[in-house]
Tab-separated table of C-alpha atoms and ligand atoms in Angstrom:
chain	number	residue	atom	x	y	z
M	1	MET	CA	28.084	-6.864	-9.512
M	2	SER	CA	30.226	-9.495	-8.041
M	3	ASN	CA	30.365	-11.275	-4.627
M	4	GLU	CA	31.176	-8.088	-2.814
M	5	PRO	CA	29.117	-7.128	0.170
M	6	ALA	CA	26.172	-5.122	-0.908
M	7	PHE	CA	23.788	-2.365	0.173
M	8	CYS	CA	20.314	-1.938	-0.831
M	9	VAL	CA	18.018	1.149	-0.154
M	10	HIS	CA	14.144	0.334	-0.137
M	11	GLY	CA	11.941	3.342	-0.539
M	12	HIS	CA	8.216	2.850	0.299
M	13	PHE	CA	6.431	5.653	-1.722
M	14	TYR	CA	2.947	6.201	-0.628
M	15	GLN	CA	0.391	8.871	0.396
M	16	PRO	CA	-3.043	8.467	2.075
M	17	PRO	CA	-5.778	8.807	-0.514
M	18	ARG	CA	-7.058	12.482	-0.116
M	19	GLU	CA	-9.518	12.592	-2.943
M	20	ASP	CA	-13.115	13.423	-2.056
M	21	PRO	CA	-14.807	10.141	-2.867
M	22	LEU	CA	-17.677	11.830	-4.810
M	23	THR	CA	-15.623	14.296	-6.886
M	24	GLY	CA	-12.318	12.504	-7.197
M	25	GLU	CA	-10.544	15.907	-6.394
M	26	ILE	CA	-8.266	16.624	-3.576
M	27	PRO	CA	-9.562	19.511	-1.305
M	28	ILE	CA	-7.204	22.582	-1.006
M	29	GLU	CA	-4.786	21.768	1.901
M	30	ALA	CA	-3.387	24.928	3.583
M	31	GLY	CA	-0.352	23.377	5.003
M	32	ALA	CA	0.944	22.364	1.652
M	33	SER	CA	1.228	26.039	0.393
M	34	PRO	CA	2.322	27.230	-2.139
M	35	TYR	CA	1.018	23.832	-3.581
M	36	SER	CA	-2.701	23.094	-3.498
M	37	ASN	CA	-2.233	19.849	-1.515
M	38	TRP	CA	0.357	17.594	-0.063
M	39	ASN	CA	0.564	15.260	-2.846
M	40	GLU	CA	1.638	18.186	-5.174
M	41	LYS	CA	4.128	19.431	-2.574
M	42	ILE	CA	5.692	16.038	-2.045
M	43	PHE	CA	5.740	15.535	-5.800
M	44	HIS	CA	7.970	18.646	-6.253
M	45	ASP	CA	10.081	17.853	-3.110
M	46	CYS	CA	10.647	14.160	-3.749
M	47	TYR	CA	9.110	12.069	-6.605
M	48	LYS	CA	10.402	14.399	-9.398
M	49	PRO	CA	13.860	15.168	-7.999
M	50	ASN	CA	14.455	11.385	-7.535
M	51	VAL	CA	13.327	10.820	-11.217
M	52	GLU	CA	15.857	13.558	-12.179
M	53	ALA	CA	18.634	11.863	-10.195
M	54	SER	CA	17.641	8.402	-11.914
M	55	ASN	CA	17.312	6.834	-8.483
M	56	TYR	CA	14.511	4.574	-9.521
M	57	GLU	CA	17.025	2.689	-11.445
M	58	ARG	CA	19.094	1.609	-8.582
M	59	ILE	CA	17.043	1.581	-5.429
M	60	SER	CA	14.454	-1.027	-4.459
M	61	PHE	CA	11.116	0.734	-4.285
M	62	ASN	CA	7.171	0.337	-4.304
M	63	ILE	CA	4.770	3.008	-5.231
M	64	GLY	CA	1.232	2.624	-3.834
M	65	PRO	CA	-1.371	1.918	-6.447
M	66	THR	CA	-3.518	4.814	-5.380
M	67	LEU	CA	-0.611	7.132	-5.308
M	68	PHE	CA	0.414	5.859	-8.777
M	69	GLN	CA	-3.198	6.691	-9.990
M	70	TRP	CA	-2.771	10.270	-8.860
M	71	LEU	CA	0.706	10.547	-10.279
M	72	GLU	CA	-0.502	9.418	-13.694
M	73	LYS	CA	-3.061	12.209	-13.824
M	74	TYR	CA	-0.775	14.901	-12.345
M	75	ASP	CA	2.328	14.408	-14.233
M	76	HIS	CA	2.163	11.589	-16.791
M	77	GLU	CA	5.826	12.087	-17.958
M	78	THR	CA	7.362	11.768	-14.397
M	79	MET	CA	5.331	8.530	-14.080
M	80	ALA	CA	6.594	7.236	-17.390
M	81	ARG	CA	10.131	8.033	-16.359
M	82	ILE	CA	9.992	6.116	-13.070
M	83	ILE	CA	8.766	3.062	-15.165
M	84	GLU	CA	11.446	3.561	-17.728
M	85	GLN	CA	14.146	3.597	-14.942
M	86	GLU	CA	12.903	0.440	-13.474
M	87	ASN	CA	12.538	-1.195	-16.822
M	88	ARG	CA	16.223	-0.385	-17.648
M	89	CYS	CA	17.189	-2.209	-14.582
M	90	TYR	CA	14.923	-5.138	-15.566
M	91	VAL	CA	16.545	-5.275	-18.977
M	92	ARG	CA	19.926	-5.287	-17.597
M	93	TYR	CA	19.513	-7.882	-14.891
M	94	GLY	CA	16.558	-9.916	-16.099
M	95	VAL	CA	14.746	-8.947	-12.866
M	96	GLY	CA	13.373	-5.649	-11.798
M	97	ASN	CA	13.872	-3.552	-8.660
M	98	GLY	CA	10.308	-2.466	-8.324
M	99	MET	CA	8.058	-4.115	-5.843
M	100	ALA	CA	4.326	-4.342	-5.880
M	101	GLN	CA	2.074	-3.313	-2.903
M	102	ALA	CA	-1.210	-4.465	-1.690
M	103	TYR	CA	-3.760	-2.147	-3.434
M	104	ASN	CA	-5.399	-0.009	-0.805
M	105	HIS	CA	-2.659	-0.115	1.842
M	106	THR	CA	-4.785	-2.371	4.015
M	107	ILE	CA	-3.560	-4.075	7.147
M	108	LEU	CA	-3.835	-7.661	5.602
M	109	PRO	CA	-3.648	-9.625	8.900
M	110	LEU	CA	-6.786	-7.831	10.102
M	111	MET	CA	-8.647	-8.846	6.959
M	112	SER	CA	-10.324	-12.004	5.811
M	113	ARG	CA	-8.696	-14.545	3.414
M	114	ARG	CA	-10.892	-13.288	0.642
M	115	ASP	CA	-10.008	-9.595	1.254
M	116	LYS	CA	-6.367	-10.541	1.357
M	117	ILE	CA	-6.642	-12.137	-2.046
M	118	THR	CA	-8.373	-9.117	-3.678
M	119	GLN	CA	-5.797	-6.651	-2.148
M	120	ILE	CA	-2.957	-8.828	-3.401
M	121	ARG	CA	-4.320	-9.581	-6.787
M	122	TRP	CA	-5.287	-5.891	-7.528
M	123	GLY	CA	-1.710	-4.800	-6.303
M	124	LEU	CA	-0.060	-7.235	-8.764
M	125	ALA	CA	-2.362	-6.302	-11.583
M	126	ASP	CA	-1.490	-2.640	-10.997
M	127	PHE	CA	2.228	-3.382	-11.154
M	128	ASN	CA	2.018	-5.506	-14.144
M	129	HIS	CA	-0.209	-2.986	-16.004
M	130	ARG	CA	2.293	-0.155	-15.258
M	131	PHE	CA	5.712	-1.796	-15.431
M	132	GLY	CA	4.971	-4.336	-18.148
M	133	HIS	CA	6.469	-7.409	-16.277
M	134	SER	CA	5.635	-9.219	-13.089
M	135	PRO	CA	7.220	-8.142	-9.868
M	136	THR	CA	9.277	-10.636	-7.794
M	137	GLY	CA	8.227	-9.057	-4.514
M	138	MET	CA	5.439	-7.375	-2.728
M	139	TRP	CA	5.571	-4.726	-0.118
M	140	LEU	CA	3.052	-5.341	2.660
M	141	PRO	CA	1.367	-2.227	4.074
M	142	GLU	CA	3.104	-1.315	7.282
M	143	THR	CA	4.916	-4.572	6.836
M	144	ALA	CA	2.092	-6.186	8.721
M	145	VAL	CA	2.243	-9.955	8.347
M	146	ASP	CA	0.604	-13.206	9.123
M	147	LEU	CA	1.055	-16.651	7.714
M	148	GLU	CA	-2.100	-16.574	5.654
M	149	THR	CA	-0.907	-13.316	4.010
M	150	LEU	CA	2.323	-14.865	3.063
M	151	GLU	CA	0.554	-17.825	1.697
M	152	MET	CA	-1.615	-15.768	-0.522
M	153	LEU	CA	1.486	-13.954	-1.657
M	154	VAL	CA	3.061	-17.211	-2.750
M	155	ASP	CA	-0.247	-18.569	-4.353
M	156	ASN	CA	-0.105	-15.378	-6.570
M	157	GLY	CA	3.533	-15.810	-7.682
M	158	VAL	CA	5.266	-13.451	-5.221
M	159	LYS	CA	8.659	-14.573	-4.146
M	160	PHE	CA	9.754	-12.255	-1.389
M	161	THR	CA	8.824	-9.501	1.017
M	162	ILE	CA	10.668	-7.154	3.348
M	163	LEU	CA	10.117	-7.065	7.090
M	164	ALA	CA	11.448	-5.430	10.223
M	165	PRO	CA	13.993	-7.580	12.233
M	166	TRP	CA	11.613	-7.875	15.277
M	167	GLN	CA	9.080	-9.591	13.136
M	168	ALA	CA	11.200	-12.638	13.168
M	169	ASP	CA	10.462	-15.086	15.849
M	170	GLN	CA	14.174	-15.725	16.687
M	171	PRO	CA	16.351	-14.069	19.223
M	172	GLU	CA	19.529	-14.061	17.028
M	173	LEU	CA	18.863	-12.918	13.662
M	174	ASP	CA	21.490	-12.288	11.035
M	175	VAL	CA	19.878	-9.578	8.766
M	176	THR	CA	22.876	-9.721	6.265
M	177	GLN	CA	21.149	-12.674	4.629
M	178	PRO	CA	17.603	-13.517	3.390
M	179	TYR	CA	15.634	-16.151	5.244
M	180	ARG	CA	13.089	-18.743	4.088
M	181	VAL	CA	9.682	-18.866	5.811
M	182	ASP	CA	8.066	-22.178	5.403
M	183	LEU	CA	4.256	-22.325	4.698
M	184	PRO	CA	1.651	-25.168	4.487
M	185	GLU	CA	1.684	-27.620	1.737
M	186	GLY	CA	5.474	-27.273	1.048
M	187	LYS	CA	5.335	-23.756	0.038
M	188	SER	CA	7.802	-21.098	1.071
M	189	ILE	CA	8.639	-17.462	0.605
M	190	THR	CA	11.903	-15.492	1.084
M	191	VAL	CA	12.031	-12.569	3.660
M	192	PHE	CA	14.590	-9.838	3.625
M	193	PHE	CA	14.865	-8.145	7.102
M	194	TYR	CA	15.974	-4.548	6.937
M	195	GLU	CA	18.813	-3.283	9.248
M	196	GLN	CA	17.131	-1.605	12.061
M	197	ASP	CA	19.772	0.797	13.403
M	198	LEU	CA	20.821	1.945	9.891
M	199	SER	CA	17.210	2.492	8.712
M	200	THR	CA	16.422	4.518	11.794
M	201	ARG	CA	19.473	6.689	11.242
M	202	VAL	CA	18.638	7.300	7.609
M	203	SER	CA	15.068	8.221	8.603
M	204	PHE	CA	15.668	10.251	11.834
M	205	ASP	CA	19.292	11.500	11.932
M	206	PRO	CA	19.920	13.828	9.063
M	207	GLY	CA	23.475	14.056	10.059
M	208	ALA	CA	24.009	10.499	8.886
M	209	THR	CA	23.100	11.228	5.338
M	210	ALA	CA	24.589	14.685	4.941
M	211	ASN	CA	27.530	13.247	3.146
M	212	ALA	CA	27.311	9.997	0.999
M	213	ASP	CA	31.158	9.260	1.387
M	214	LEU	CA	31.097	9.459	5.102
M	215	PHE	CA	27.899	7.517	5.240
M	216	SER	CA	29.576	4.617	3.398
M	217	SER	CA	32.810	4.701	5.353
M	218	ASP	CA	31.551	5.430	8.808
M	219	TYR	CA	28.002	4.250	9.052
M	220	LEU	CA	27.699	1.368	6.460
M	221	ALA	CA	31.120	-0.296	6.034
M	222	PRO	CA	31.598	-1.250	9.787
M	223	ARG	CA	28.438	-3.192	9.613
M	224	PHE	CA	29.776	-5.927	7.441
M	225	HIS	CA	31.614	-8.646	9.155
M	226	SER	CA	34.247	-10.370	7.073
M	227	SER	CA	34.109	-13.347	9.469
M	228	ASN	CA	30.708	-14.357	8.030
M	229	HIS	CA	30.749	-17.295	5.676
M	230	HIS	CA	28.214	-15.945	3.299
M	231	THR	CA	28.205	-12.807	1.026
M	232	GLU	CA	26.377	-10.074	3.004
M	233	ILE	CA	23.603	-7.729	2.121
M	234	ILE	CA	22.557	-4.783	4.302
M	235	LEU	CA	19.166	-3.327	3.550
M	236	ALA	CA	17.862	0.053	4.792
M	237	ALA	CA	14.086	0.576	4.480
M	238	SER	CA	12.148	3.726	4.966
M	239	ASP	CA	9.385	5.860	3.533
M	240	GLY	CA	10.494	7.024	0.027
M	241	GLU	CA	9.306	10.490	0.874
M	242	LEU	CA	12.317	10.922	3.124
M	243	TYR	CA	14.493	11.444	0.128
M	244	GLY	CA	13.938	15.094	-0.693
M	245	HIS	CA	10.642	15.700	1.178
M	246	HIS	CA	11.215	14.890	4.926
M	247	GLN	CA	15.005	15.554	4.342
M	248	PRO	CA	15.837	18.089	1.705
M	249	PHE	CA	18.417	17.150	-1.058
M	250	ARG	CA	18.681	13.548	0.025
M	251	GLU	CA	17.841	12.505	-3.509
M	252	LYS	CA	21.230	13.853	-4.357
M	253	PHE	CA	22.782	11.901	-1.450
M	254	LEU	CA	21.058	8.642	-2.833
M	255	ASN	CA	22.444	9.264	-6.380
M	256	PHE	CA	26.007	9.939	-5.217
M	257	LEU	CA	25.891	7.062	-2.790
M	258	LEU	CA	24.773	4.596	-5.482
M	259	THR	CA	27.017	5.884	-8.270
M	260	HIS	CA	30.301	6.705	-6.359
M	261	SER	CA	30.579	6.247	-2.672
M	262	LEU	CA	29.634	2.628	-2.240
M	263	ASN	CA	31.988	1.636	-4.896
M	264	GLN	CA	34.938	3.491	-3.245
M	265	ASN	CA	34.336	1.400	-0.232
M	266	GLY	CA	34.192	-1.944	-2.072
M	267	ILE	CA	30.506	-2.063	-1.508
M	268	ASP	CA	27.971	-3.099	-4.337
M	269	TRP	CA	24.515	-1.787	-4.568
M	270	THR	CA	21.769	-4.312	-5.012
M	271	PHE	CA	18.076	-5.070	-4.623
M	272	PRO	CA	16.279	-8.222	-3.255
M	273	GLY	CA	15.061	-9.778	-6.509
M	274	LEU	CA	18.612	-9.760	-7.864
M	275	TRP	CA	20.247	-10.758	-4.634
M	276	MET	CA	18.106	-13.944	-4.154
M	277	LEU	CA	18.845	-15.139	-7.622
M	278	ARG	CA	22.558	-15.338	-6.735
M	279	ASN	CA	22.262	-15.894	-3.034
M	280	PRO	CA	19.158	-17.852	-2.217
M	281	ALA	CA	17.880	-18.078	1.376
M	282	GLU	CA	19.565	-20.824	3.105
M	283	LYS	CA	18.425	-20.592	6.565
M	284	GLN	CA	14.721	-20.902	7.787
M	285	VAL	CA	12.944	-18.485	10.159
M	286	LYS	CA	9.569	-18.376	11.759
M	287	ILE	CA	7.771	-15.078	11.770
M	288	ARG	CA	5.752	-13.351	14.577
M	289	GLU	CA	2.246	-13.112	13.301
M	290	ASN	CA	0.250	-9.883	13.506
M	291	THR	CA	3.315	-7.610	13.702
M	292	SER	CA	4.255	-4.507	11.744
M	293	TRP	CA	6.976	-1.952	11.251
M	294	SER	CA	5.353	1.072	12.733
M	295	CYS	CA	3.647	-0.323	15.981
M	296	HIS	CA	5.561	-2.233	18.604
M	297	HIS	CA	2.226	-3.705	19.946
M	298	GLY	CA	1.628	-5.891	16.881
M	299	VAL	CA	-1.107	-4.372	14.676
M	300	VAL	CA	-3.040	-2.780	17.584
M	301	ARG	CA	-2.346	0.667	16.179
M	302	TRP	CA	-4.949	-0.110	13.529
M	303	SER	CA	-7.493	-1.861	15.664
M	304	GLY	CA	-7.430	-0.828	19.292
M	305	ASN	CA	-5.613	0.991	22.059
M	306	CYS	CA	-1.859	1.182	22.266
M	307	THR	CA	0.729	3.758	23.199
M	308	CYS	CA	1.804	4.578	19.787
M	309	THR	CA	-1.231	7.059	19.613
M	310	PRO	CA	-2.681	8.306	22.925
M	311	ASN	CA	-6.454	8.683	23.221
M	312	SER	CA	-7.175	5.894	20.736
M	313	ASP	CA	-10.490	4.468	22.280
M	314	TRP	CA	-12.166	5.313	18.962
M	315	LYS	CA	-10.100	2.866	17.012
M	316	LYS	CA	-11.620	-0.441	18.003
M	317	PRO	CA	-15.264	0.667	17.490
M	318	PHE	CA	-14.239	2.158	14.285
M	319	ARG	CA	-12.768	-1.140	12.874
M	320	ASP	CA	-15.570	-3.226	14.407
M	321	GLY	CA	-18.138	-0.854	12.848
M	322	LEU	CA	-16.635	-1.045	9.313
M	323	LEU	CA	-16.200	-4.722	9.636
M	324	LYS	CA	-19.822	-5.153	10.390
M	325	ILE	CA	-20.872	-2.864	7.438
M	326	ALA	CA	-18.518	-4.943	5.233
M	327	GLU	CA	-20.132	-8.163	6.292
M	328	GLU	CA	-23.627	-6.927	5.453
M	329	LEU	CA	-22.471	-5.537	2.120
M	330	ASP	CA	-20.805	-8.927	1.341
M	331	LEU	CA	-24.166	-10.882	1.951
M	332	LEU	CA	-25.943	-8.497	-0.380
M	333	TYR	CA	-23.230	-8.742	-2.948
M	334	GLU	CA	-23.124	-12.482	-2.795
M	335	SER	CA	-26.960	-13.178	-2.818
M	336	HIS	CA	-27.659	-10.811	-5.577
M	337	MET	CA	-24.698	-11.806	-7.781
M	338	ALA	CA	-25.766	-15.457	-7.359
M	339	ARG	CA	-29.103	-14.555	-9.060
M	340	TRP	CA	-27.429	-12.699	-11.815
M	341	SER	CA	-24.046	-14.448	-12.657
M	342	PRO	CA	-23.161	-17.940	-13.154
M	343	GLY	CA	-19.620	-17.677	-12.036
M	344	ASP	CA	-17.917	-17.017	-8.723
M	345	ALA	CA	-18.839	-13.622	-7.506
M	346	TRP	CA	-15.638	-13.206	-5.540
M	347	GLU	CA	-13.373	-14.182	-8.522
M	348	LEU	CA	-15.236	-11.379	-10.290
M	349	ARG	CA	-14.240	-9.020	-7.564
M	350	HIS	CA	-10.577	-10.250	-7.506
M	351	GLY	CA	-10.486	-9.457	-11.377
M	352	TYR	CA	-12.107	-6.032	-11.049
M	353	SER	CA	-8.615	-4.371	-11.309
M	354	GLN	CA	-9.166	-4.719	-15.129
M	355	VAL	CA	-11.774	-1.956	-14.739
M	356	LEU	CA	-9.821	0.052	-12.068
M	357	LEU	CA	-6.919	0.049	-14.615
M	358	ASP	CA	-9.071	0.982	-17.643
M	359	GLU	CA	-8.030	-2.203	-19.279
M	360	LEU	CA	-11.732	-3.038	-19.919
M	361	THR	CA	-14.869	-0.768	-19.558
M	362	PRO	CA	-17.272	-1.914	-16.923
M	363	ARG	CA	-19.514	-2.961	-19.802
M	364	LYS	CA	-16.864	-5.270	-21.530
M	365	PHE	CA	-15.747	-6.625	-18.140
M	366	ILE	CA	-19.240	-7.673	-17.188
M	367	GLN	CA	-20.080	-9.007	-20.584
M	368	ARG	CA	-16.943	-11.126	-20.658
M	369	TYR	CA	-17.594	-12.706	-17.233
M	370	CYS	CA	-21.189	-12.603	-16.632
M	371	ASP	CA	-22.858	-13.508	-19.894
M	372	ILE	CA	-25.287	-10.546	-19.633
M	373	GLN	CA	-26.110	-7.603	-21.842
M	374	MET	CA	-24.993	-4.383	-20.326
M	375	SER	CA	-27.850	-2.555	-21.715
M	376	SER	CA	-30.115	-4.446	-19.342
M	377	SER	CA	-30.796	-3.154	-15.890
M	378	THR	CA	-29.091	-6.214	-14.528
M	379	GLY	CA	-25.879	-5.394	-16.112
M	380	TRP	CA	-26.103	-1.883	-14.532
M	381	LYS	CA	-26.886	-3.340	-11.150
M	382	ILE	CA	-23.764	-5.596	-11.384
M	383	GLN	CA	-21.637	-2.498	-12.270
M	384	LEU	CA	-22.995	-0.622	-9.120
M	385	LEU	CA	-22.310	-3.806	-6.993
M	386	LEU	CA	-18.719	-4.095	-8.167
M	387	GLN	CA	-18.138	-0.317	-7.545
M	388	ALA	CA	-19.690	-0.687	-4.084
M	389	GLN	CA	-17.101	-3.595	-3.389
M	390	TYR	CA	-14.248	-1.183	-4.560
M	391	GLU	CA	-15.350	1.375	-2.080
M	392	ARG	CA	-15.684	-1.319	0.550
M	393	GLN	CA	-12.025	-2.189	-0.026
M	394	ARG	CA	-11.050	1.462	0.171
M	395	MET	CA	-12.733	2.033	3.522
M	396	PHE	CA	-9.994	-0.229	5.102
M	397	THR	CA	-7.144	2.058	4.103
M	398	SER	CA	-4.763	1.768	7.070
M	399	CYS	CA	-4.337	5.574	7.310
M	400	GLY	CA	-7.773	5.764	8.793
M	401	TRP	CA	-6.340	4.324	11.991
M	402	PHE	CA	-2.710	5.521	11.883
M	403	PHE	CA	-3.119	8.765	13.643
M	404	GLU	CA	-4.309	10.025	17.113
M	405	ASP	CA	-7.676	11.321	16.341
M	406	PHE	CA	-10.731	10.447	14.328
M	407	ASP	CA	-11.420	13.970	13.223
M	408	ARG	CA	-8.770	13.956	10.377
M	409	ILE	CA	-9.091	13.566	6.618
M	410	GLU	CA	-8.027	9.943	6.578
M	411	PRO	CA	-10.607	8.317	8.960
M	412	ARG	CA	-13.234	10.671	7.649
M	413	ASN	CA	-12.487	9.479	4.115
M	414	ASN	CA	-12.759	5.871	5.177
M	415	VAL	CA	-16.401	6.642	6.494
M	416	ALA	CA	-17.072	8.482	3.167
M	417	TYR	CA	-16.036	5.326	1.260
M	418	ALA	CA	-18.277	3.351	3.516
M	419	ALA	CA	-21.099	5.605	2.815
M	420	GLN	CA	-20.632	5.235	-0.956
M	421	ALA	CA	-20.443	1.489	-0.593
M	422	VAL	CA	-23.757	1.458	1.347
M	423	TRP	CA	-25.363	3.777	-1.121
M	424	LEU	CA	-24.358	1.982	-4.305
M	425	THR	CA	-25.418	-1.282	-2.801
M	426	TYR	CA	-28.727	0.252	-2.066
M	427	LEU	CA	-29.106	1.295	-5.592
M	428	ALA	CA	-28.299	-1.999	-7.031
M	429	THR	CA	-30.282	-4.218	-4.566
M	430	GLY	CA	-33.037	-1.907	-3.234
M	431	THR	CA	-31.897	-2.914	0.385
M	432	SER	CA	-30.464	-0.232	2.604
M	433	ILE	CA	-28.226	-0.934	5.501
M	434	GLU	CA	-28.001	2.764	6.261
M	435	GLU	CA	-29.785	2.648	9.679
M	436	LYS	CA	-27.656	-0.223	10.823
M	437	ALA	CA	-24.419	1.398	9.682
M	438	VAL	CA	-25.352	4.507	11.593
M	439	GLU	CA	-25.882	2.476	14.778
M	440	TRP	CA	-22.630	0.723	14.431
M	441	LEU	CA	-20.583	3.949	13.921
M	442	LYS	CA	-22.215	5.961	16.799
M	443	PRO	CA	-19.489	4.849	19.397
M	444	VAL	CA	-16.730	6.279	17.204
M	445	LYS	CA	-16.063	9.838	18.443
M	446	SER	CA	-13.176	12.413	18.061
M	447	TRP	CA	-11.763	13.117	21.576
M	448	HIS	CA	-10.740	16.406	20.173
M	449	SER	CA	-13.663	17.871	18.399
M	450	GLY	CA	-16.426	15.480	19.459
M	451	LEU	CA	-17.119	14.622	15.729
M	452	SER	CA	-18.783	11.201	15.429
M	453	ALA	CA	-18.510	8.812	12.567
M	454	ASP	CA	-22.166	8.375	12.173
M	455	ALA	CA	-22.523	12.181	11.509
M	456	VAL	CA	-19.789	11.940	8.807
M	457	PHE	CA	-21.616	8.863	7.407
M	458	ARG	CA	-24.939	10.675	7.284
M	459	HIS	CA	-23.386	13.621	5.613
M	460	TYR	CA	-21.931	11.614	2.703
M	461	ILE	CA	-25.043	9.523	2.267
M	462	GLN	CA	-26.980	12.750	2.015
M	463	ARG	CA	-24.507	14.040	-0.649
M	464	ALA	CA	-24.893	10.789	-2.552
M	465	ARG	CA	-28.670	11.172	-2.402
M	466	ASN	CA	-28.606	14.762	-3.616
M	467	ASN	CA	-26.227	13.822	-6.325
M	468	GLN	CA	-28.613	11.036	-7.413
M	469	LYS	CA	-31.495	13.543	-7.519
M	470	LEU	CA	-29.488	15.921	-9.666
M	471	LEU	CA	-28.561	12.959	-11.993
M	472	SER	CA	-32.131	11.780	-12.481
M	473	LYS	CA	-33.153	15.416	-13.186
M	474	LYS	CA	-30.802	15.628	-16.072
O	501	ZN	ZN1	1.384	0.516	18.994
């Protein structure tokens, strides 16, 4: 790689968590036939073919931790090969092309500082655990951003992120170079803005990516301006599933593009971590807070009523209801942990990724940080409370608000996670907030089927209760 202009493809690989929160199994999804569910179909259309094309060695990418967890169980070898390909790049350049992602794909600007820290630290821990080195960058779910989120990224060692061009608070933006965003206390972070038109074409115009040679010469090369005084990078960002799933055979396009076509047009391939080593951000930019890449109304798509999805009256009460539930759960968590554990209960939650990643058993984790014997009932209660906090993080998975109606698997799952969190907290503390939660969820209704969130909540609480009865009989 030299000082030639360079192109970077970023793939955001992610799926909504479809597992039933009690069984951990994904229910059969008829639309994904002949496969049992969408994860499996997309695996065969996209994740695996991209491994076979060695694309994870050359593109910038992030894989959502919850998807990684599924992949690890479904096809360990494919997961290992993704990591191997990224590691080859890391060894070659001293910096990797993989990016971390906030753990539960939560819209971070809509969360408290404490929740941001948990999501970021769990996401980084997941990356470190799997790839064996620290990431340079972190993908923000839906590229949703505010200054506090960027500050938390920097505090945890993250050096860059990728945003949409309209998230810059600046009319004339030159996306062929990274920018620096200044933060309080002299901190700063690098932001790469993707090229909007090219990213849109890659995503929605299959004709543009039918031939890698033509893509390089006709679509990409004219976007570089030799009159610019700096070396230029152009970045196209999209969902990773585009390559092979949304558009068949595009894994082959990627491979040919990155190994042949770019080179023929005098264009290098690169990725942000490497690019910023050689071309550090020189210009400063301010960002527009509470904006994202898939809602042009800020982050309203996940919190209220905007034209991205019609009939979205259910979204605001849904978020408000879950926030109230979270607040109650946190009060119980904090007050009970204060009795039992000498340390900071929130530090304990931030570190819980060690259990999620099977680095420590819950018993060892609690013994290490709480100075308590796990055989005691207190140790057991701490374990339940931490598991409840995990469910409480899951219930803010952004997919629950992304679509047009409440009666879909994604919002229903968020309610199921909330029910689990309420139930586990009850088991640990003896205090039930079930009735309050039901009241808060009542205003959330599907405009399509009439299903309401409190009915879903009650269903899952009942299942948890029945489960408990079965367990105690054994
Ligand atoms: Zn919107």
